[in-house]
Structures are given as structure tokens and as C-alpha cells.
Short mmCIF file of C-alpha atoms in Angstrom, two decimals:
data_model
loop_
_atom_site.label_atom_id
_atom_site.label_comp_id
_atom_site.label_asym_id
_atom_site.label_seq_id
_atom_site.Cartn_x
_atom_site.Cartn_y
_atom_site.Cartn_z
CA ILE A 1 11.99 -22.83 -14.95
CA GLN A 2 15.27 -22.34 -15.41
CA PHE A 3 13.61 -18.18 -16.58
CA TRP A 4 11.86 -18.05 -13.12
CA LYS A 5 12.48 -17.56 -9.20
CA LEU A 6 9.80 -19.02 -7.17
CA LEU A 7 7.73 -16.86 -4.89
CA LEU A 8 5.79 -18.84 -1.84
CA PHE A 9 2.12 -18.37 -2.07
CA VAL A 10 0.61 -20.27 0.89
CA ILE A 11 2.86 -20.02 3.71
CA LEU A 12 2.26 -23.98 4.88
CA THR A 13 6.09 -24.85 5.24
CA GLY A 14 7.58 -22.35 7.77
CA THR A 15 9.01 -18.82 6.96
CA TRP A 16 12.39 -19.36 7.50
CA ARG A 17 13.63 -21.42 4.33
CA ILE A 18 15.60 -21.38 1.78
CA GLU A 19 13.86 -24.16 -0.14
CA ALA A 20 10.99 -26.49 0.27
CA VAL A 21 8.61 -28.97 -1.53
CA SER A 22 4.66 -28.51 -2.51
CA ASN A 23 2.13 -28.65 -4.53
CA MET A 24 3.35 -26.76 -7.50
CA ASN A 25 -0.25 -24.37 -6.92
CA THR A 26 1.33 -23.31 -3.85
CA PHE A 27 4.32 -21.69 -6.06
CA ILE A 28 4.24 -17.79 -7.75
CA LYS A 29 6.21 -17.89 -10.50
CA VAL A 30 8.70 -14.34 -10.61
CA PRO A 31 10.84 -13.83 -13.54
CA LYS A 32 14.53 -13.80 -12.32
CA VAL A 33 14.92 -10.25 -13.82
CA ILE A 34 12.97 -8.75 -10.85
CA PRO A 35 15.57 -7.41 -8.42
CA LEU A 36 15.75 -9.36 -5.10
CA LEU A 37 14.66 -6.15 -3.19
CA CYS A 38 11.45 -5.55 -4.98
CA ALA A 39 10.49 -10.17 -4.97
CA ALA A 40 11.15 -9.78 -1.58
CA THR A 41 8.92 -7.01 -1.02
CA LEU A 42 6.03 -8.16 -3.74
CA SER A 43 3.44 -10.78 -2.32
CA VAL A 44 2.22 -8.34 0.02
CA ASN A 45 1.73 -4.55 -0.08
CA PRO A 46 2.55 -4.19 -3.87
CA CYS A 47 -1.32 -6.55 -3.90
CA THR A 48 -3.07 -4.72 -1.18
CA ALA A 49 -2.32 -1.67 -2.78
CA TYR A 50 -2.69 -2.81 -6.13
CA ARG A 51 -6.06 -4.53 -5.47
CA MET A 52 -7.79 -1.64 -3.44
CA LEU A 53 -7.18 0.63 -6.44
CA TYR A 54 -8.43 -1.44 -8.59
CA ASP A 55 -11.29 -2.90 -6.45
CA PHE A 56 -13.62 -0.72 -4.86
CA GLU A 57 -14.18 1.83 -7.21
CA SER A 58 -14.01 1.78 -10.99
CA LEU A 59 -10.94 5.22 -10.92
CA LYS A 60 -10.01 6.57 -14.13
CA PRO A 61 -7.09 8.47 -15.64
CA GLY A 62 -7.24 11.77 -13.71
CA ASP A 63 -9.48 11.07 -10.70
CA SER A 64 -7.94 11.18 -7.04
CA VAL A 65 -7.17 9.18 -4.76
CA ILE A 66 -6.19 9.78 -0.69
CA GLN A 67 -4.52 7.79 1.86
CA ASN A 68 -3.48 8.19 5.38
CA ALA A 69 0.42 6.04 6.33
CA ALA A 70 1.75 7.20 3.04
CA ASN A 71 4.97 6.76 4.07
CA SER A 72 4.18 2.55 4.87
CA GLY A 73 5.24 0.28 2.62
CA VAL A 74 1.43 -0.41 1.37
CA GLY A 75 1.42 3.42 0.92
CA GLN A 76 4.69 3.83 -1.34
CA ALA A 77 3.27 0.42 -3.80
CA THR A 78 -0.16 2.48 -3.59
CA ILE A 79 1.35 5.63 -5.08
CA GLN A 80 3.77 4.80 -7.72
CA ILE A 81 0.61 2.19 -9.04
CA ALA A 82 -2.08 4.79 -9.02
CA LYS A 83 0.65 6.62 -11.33
CA ALA A 84 1.10 4.28 -13.84
CA MET A 85 -2.90 4.61 -13.68
CA SER A 86 -2.54 8.61 -14.39
CA LEU A 87 -3.98 9.18 -10.53
CA LYS A 88 -3.70 11.62 -8.17
CA THR A 89 -3.09 10.76 -5.28
CA ILE A 90 -3.64 12.91 -1.82
CA ASN A 91 -0.83 11.17 0.28
CA VAL A 92 -0.98 11.57 4.55
CA ILE A 93 1.99 10.97 7.16
CA ARG A 94 2.07 12.32 10.41
CA ASP A 95 4.24 15.65 11.24
CA ARG A 96 7.85 14.01 12.21
CA PRO A 97 11.23 16.14 12.39
CA ASP A 98 12.65 15.18 8.51
CA ILE A 99 9.26 16.01 7.15
CA GLN A 100 10.77 17.90 4.65
CA GLU A 101 12.82 14.70 3.47
CA LEU A 102 9.86 12.20 3.34
CA SER A 103 7.92 14.70 1.51
CA ASP A 104 10.92 15.34 -1.05
CA ARG A 105 10.62 11.45 -1.20
CA LEU A 106 7.09 10.39 -1.59
CA LYS A 107 6.68 13.21 -4.44
CA ALA A 108 10.46 11.80 -6.20
CA MET A 109 8.60 7.96 -5.77
CA GLY A 110 5.13 9.91 -7.36
CA ALA A 111 2.85 11.41 -5.06
CA ASP A 112 1.51 14.60 -6.13
CA TYR A 113 0.22 15.92 -2.82
CA VAL A 114 1.56 15.15 0.55
CA ILE A 115 0.15 16.55 3.70
CA THR A 116 0.39 16.17 7.12
CA GLU A 117 -2.46 14.80 9.31
CA GLU A 118 -2.43 18.53 10.66
CA ALA A 119 -3.35 19.82 7.69
CA LEU A 120 -6.21 17.25 6.94
CA ARG A 121 -8.15 18.14 9.47
CA LYS A 122 -7.87 22.40 8.37
CA PRO A 123 -10.75 24.30 5.97
CA GLU A 124 -7.14 24.86 3.39
CA MET A 125 -7.90 21.75 2.57
CA LYS A 126 -11.06 23.51 0.33
CA GLU A 127 -7.75 25.23 -2.16
CA LEU A 128 -6.21 22.22 -2.95
CA PHE A 129 -9.86 20.69 -4.36
CA LYS A 130 -9.87 23.43 -6.45
CA VAL A 131 -6.80 22.29 -8.58
CA VAL A 132 -7.79 18.88 -8.01
CA PRO A 133 -10.78 16.64 -7.97
CA ARG A 134 -12.04 15.32 -4.65
CA PRO A 135 -11.57 11.84 -4.00
CA ARG A 136 -13.29 8.83 -4.78
CA LEU A 137 -11.25 6.36 -3.17
CA ALA A 138 -9.68 6.76 0.37
CA LEU A 139 -7.26 4.20 1.67
CA ASN A 140 -7.32 3.76 5.52
CA GLY A 141 -4.05 2.20 7.34
CA VAL A 142 -4.82 4.08 10.51
CA GLY A 143 -7.91 4.09 12.02
CA GLY A 144 -8.85 6.66 14.81
CA LYS A 145 -9.56 10.76 13.74
CA SER A 146 -7.37 10.26 10.69
CA ALA A 147 -10.10 8.63 9.05
CA THR A 148 -12.21 10.52 9.85
CA GLU A 149 -10.78 13.41 8.44
CA MET A 150 -10.23 11.41 5.14
CA LEU A 151 -14.06 10.73 4.67
CA ARG A 152 -15.18 14.16 5.45
CA HIS A 153 -12.90 15.00 1.91
CA LEU A 154 -14.50 12.04 0.00
CA GLU A 155 -16.71 12.41 -2.96
CA LYS A 156 -20.58 12.16 -2.82
CA GLY A 157 -20.38 8.26 -3.30
CA GLY A 158 -17.20 7.50 -2.68
CA THR A 159 -15.24 4.87 -0.82
CA ILE A 160 -13.18 4.82 1.99
CA VAL A 161 -11.18 1.03 2.68
CA THR A 162 -9.51 0.23 5.73
CA TYR A 163 -6.84 -2.48 5.50
CA GLY A 164 -5.16 -1.74 8.83
CA GLY A 165 -5.57 0.42 12.45
CA MET A 166 -1.96 1.36 13.26
CA ALA A 167 -3.79 4.45 15.58
CA LYS A 168 -5.65 1.43 17.50
CA LYS A 169 -8.59 3.62 17.65
CA PRO A 170 -12.06 2.91 15.85
CA VAL A 171 -13.05 4.23 12.24
CA THR A 172 -15.60 7.06 13.28
CA VAL A 173 -17.90 7.02 10.93
CA PRO A 174 -19.87 10.86 11.01
CA VAL A 175 -23.82 10.38 10.56
CA SER A 176 -23.61 13.29 7.44
CA ALA A 177 -21.30 11.02 5.71
CA LEU A 178 -23.48 8.00 5.48
CA ILE A 179 -26.81 10.47 4.93
CA PHE A 180 -25.64 13.38 2.56
CA LYS A 181 -23.12 11.85 1.12
CA ASP A 182 -23.54 7.87 0.40
CA VAL A 183 -20.31 7.07 1.62
CA LYS A 184 -19.61 3.46 0.70
CA ILE A 185 -17.02 1.46 4.11
CA ARG A 186 -15.32 -1.57 3.40
CA GLY A 187 -12.41 -3.52 5.07
CA PHE A 188 -9.65 -5.30 2.84
CA TRP A 189 -7.20 -8.26 3.51
CA VAL A 190 -5.23 -9.96 1.20
CA THR A 191 -4.64 -13.13 2.56
CA GLN A 192 -8.37 -13.86 2.84
CA TRP A 193 -8.66 -12.57 -1.09
CA LYS A 194 -5.60 -14.83 -2.15
CA ARG A 195 -7.61 -17.31 -0.31
CA GLU A 196 -11.16 -17.11 -1.96
CA HIS A 197 -9.68 -16.05 -5.52
CA GLY A 198 -7.04 -18.63 -6.12
CA HIS A 199 -3.93 -19.12 -7.22
CA ASP A 200 -4.08 -17.91 -11.11
CA LEU A 201 -5.79 -14.62 -10.31
CA VAL A 202 -2.94 -14.35 -7.78
CA GLN A 203 -0.18 -15.24 -10.87
CA GLU A 204 -2.31 -12.64 -13.23
CA MET A 205 -1.75 -9.59 -10.36
CA ILE A 206 1.65 -10.86 -9.32
CA SER A 207 2.80 -11.15 -13.42
CA GLN A 208 1.23 -7.16 -13.55
CA LEU A 209 3.56 -6.06 -10.49
CA CYS A 210 6.52 -7.66 -12.15
CA GLY A 211 5.69 -5.70 -15.37
CA PHE A 212 5.08 -2.43 -13.68
CA ILE A 213 8.73 -3.38 -12.00
CA GLU A 214 10.22 -4.62 -15.21
CA GLU A 215 8.89 -0.54 -17.04
CA GLY A 216 10.21 1.14 -13.52
CA LYS A 217 7.05 1.90 -12.76
CA LEU A 218 7.07 0.77 -9.65
CA LYS A 219 10.00 0.06 -6.89
CA ALA A 220 10.50 -1.51 -3.97
CA PRO A 221 10.41 0.55 -0.84
CA ILE A 222 12.90 2.48 1.32
CA CYS A 223 14.37 -0.94 3.08
CA THR A 224 17.51 -0.75 5.36
CA GLU A 225 19.32 -4.22 4.62
CA VAL A 226 20.01 -6.09 7.65
CA GLN A 227 22.36 -9.58 8.44
CA PHE A 228 20.64 -12.08 9.50
CA GLN A 229 22.62 -12.36 12.50
CA ASP A 230 21.80 -8.90 13.56
CA TYR A 231 18.18 -9.51 13.69
CA GLN A 232 17.56 -7.60 17.17
CA THR A 233 19.26 -4.83 15.28
CA ALA A 234 16.06 -4.64 12.47
CA LEU A 235 14.10 -4.94 14.97
CA LYS A 236 14.78 -1.98 17.35
CA ALA A 237 14.80 0.12 13.96
CA ALA A 238 11.90 -1.01 13.12
CA THR A 239 9.70 -0.38 16.16
CA THR A 240 11.25 3.18 16.52
CA PRO A 241 8.85 6.24 15.71
CA PHE A 242 8.97 7.86 12.63
CA THR A 243 10.46 4.82 10.86
CA SER A 244 9.89 4.94 6.86
CA SER A 245 12.74 1.84 6.02
CA LYS A 246 11.93 -2.17 5.70
CA GLN A 247 14.15 -3.40 7.37
CA ILE A 248 15.22 -6.34 5.61
CA LEU A 249 16.73 -9.35 6.96
CA ILE A 250 19.97 -11.09 4.21
CA MET A 251 20.26 -14.60 4.79
#
């Protein structure tokens, strides 16, 4: 195992530890060449993005995907993995004081289009779909009106996948979307996927993601490193509105 780091797969022995003894099938191998921040943030958000992009629609190069919470960890991973798949991404974010700076950062990662929640509701969206195909897949991490508006822009027969609900509001589905567009409403939880599919398929997925990292196609999300003893600083930053940076505790 000298060429590998070990990444705990099924957390049964606690989170804050630097050593553990367990069955070998509870561990996933990660190459040593993978940067520490990439390895530390690999097991949830990139896996969630990867599975949603591959499992719900048969997407081909040139197809488009729309997502809200585009600046979240899942959102940033979706942008990069979709680009590696030659897909176009339409990325929805909340308006904020540093909107241009955030938009530029997402585009630097590979985002094709970055729009605000407000713009998503405007008739001008029709102009966008003259230059990019309507999305067959929508990824919803917010819920509420944001999800409903994304539904309206889906291609006929498309799928919206909900993996989070940051707005703490239900997903409202217009009857017309079901009757006339035959959209599919799905949900996804990566922990359940791992439980159902087992070690070998999880290792295969992690290896594919590590390949993207080694090729420079997938980077860690925007992060702020905080010493473990300063965890209160990290907690405060994590609960501050419009924070796009993940707080990484360094032990």
C-alpha cells in the first residue's frame, strides 16, 4: 500500500481520528499523488455530482445541464466533471454583492453560463436557448421556487434530480410539466448509493474521479484552511450568508 493513501469509505468508527483498524472493504484506495485538499473533499460532493451526471440521463457531448447552488461543493464539482464530459452547464446562483467575482471564478472552473435566480425567471431565458440546447438534466440543491423555475426550462422528457434543500421549501411541480413535458422527478443520496452498490463500484467511481484530478480536470472546491483549534472561526465563517468557501480543519 506504499503507493496509496487510504480513504475511509463507510464511517462506522467515528470521524475525528487519524488512525483506524477495520475490515479492508471499508477503505477506498486513493493515489498518493492526489493533493490533500482534493482527497479530503472527494468522498461526498464530487461523488454526488458524478453519479447524477452519469446515472439519470444518457447525456452526450454538446448536451446541457442546468443546476442551482452552482457555487456549492456539488455545484463546483458538477461544472468540472460536466466539462470533462463535453457538456454545457447553465449555473444558477443567488444575487450577492460579489456576484461578478463569483461568476468569474465559476467560469474559470469551466462554467459556460452563470445566471442569477432572478434572471432564471425572466423571458430573456428564451434567448439563451437559441445558442444552447434546453437541458435534459436539472440538478436541484435548493428547492422552492428555484427548483420550479428550472423545471420550466427542461427539455421534454427531461429529469430533475433533487439532492438537497437549502431553501427548506418543498419542490412544487407544475401540472403542465408532468402532462405536456413528461418530466421525471427524482431524488439522490450518495450515502444510500454507496450502501446499495458496495465497495468495488465505489472504488471504480473514486478511481475515475482521481483520474480527472490527475489530468487537471477536477480540483478541490474553493477552500479556507483553518487550524483545528480555531474551529469556532471556521464554524462562524461556514454559517455566514453567501459564503462560497469550504472550511477545512487542519489537524
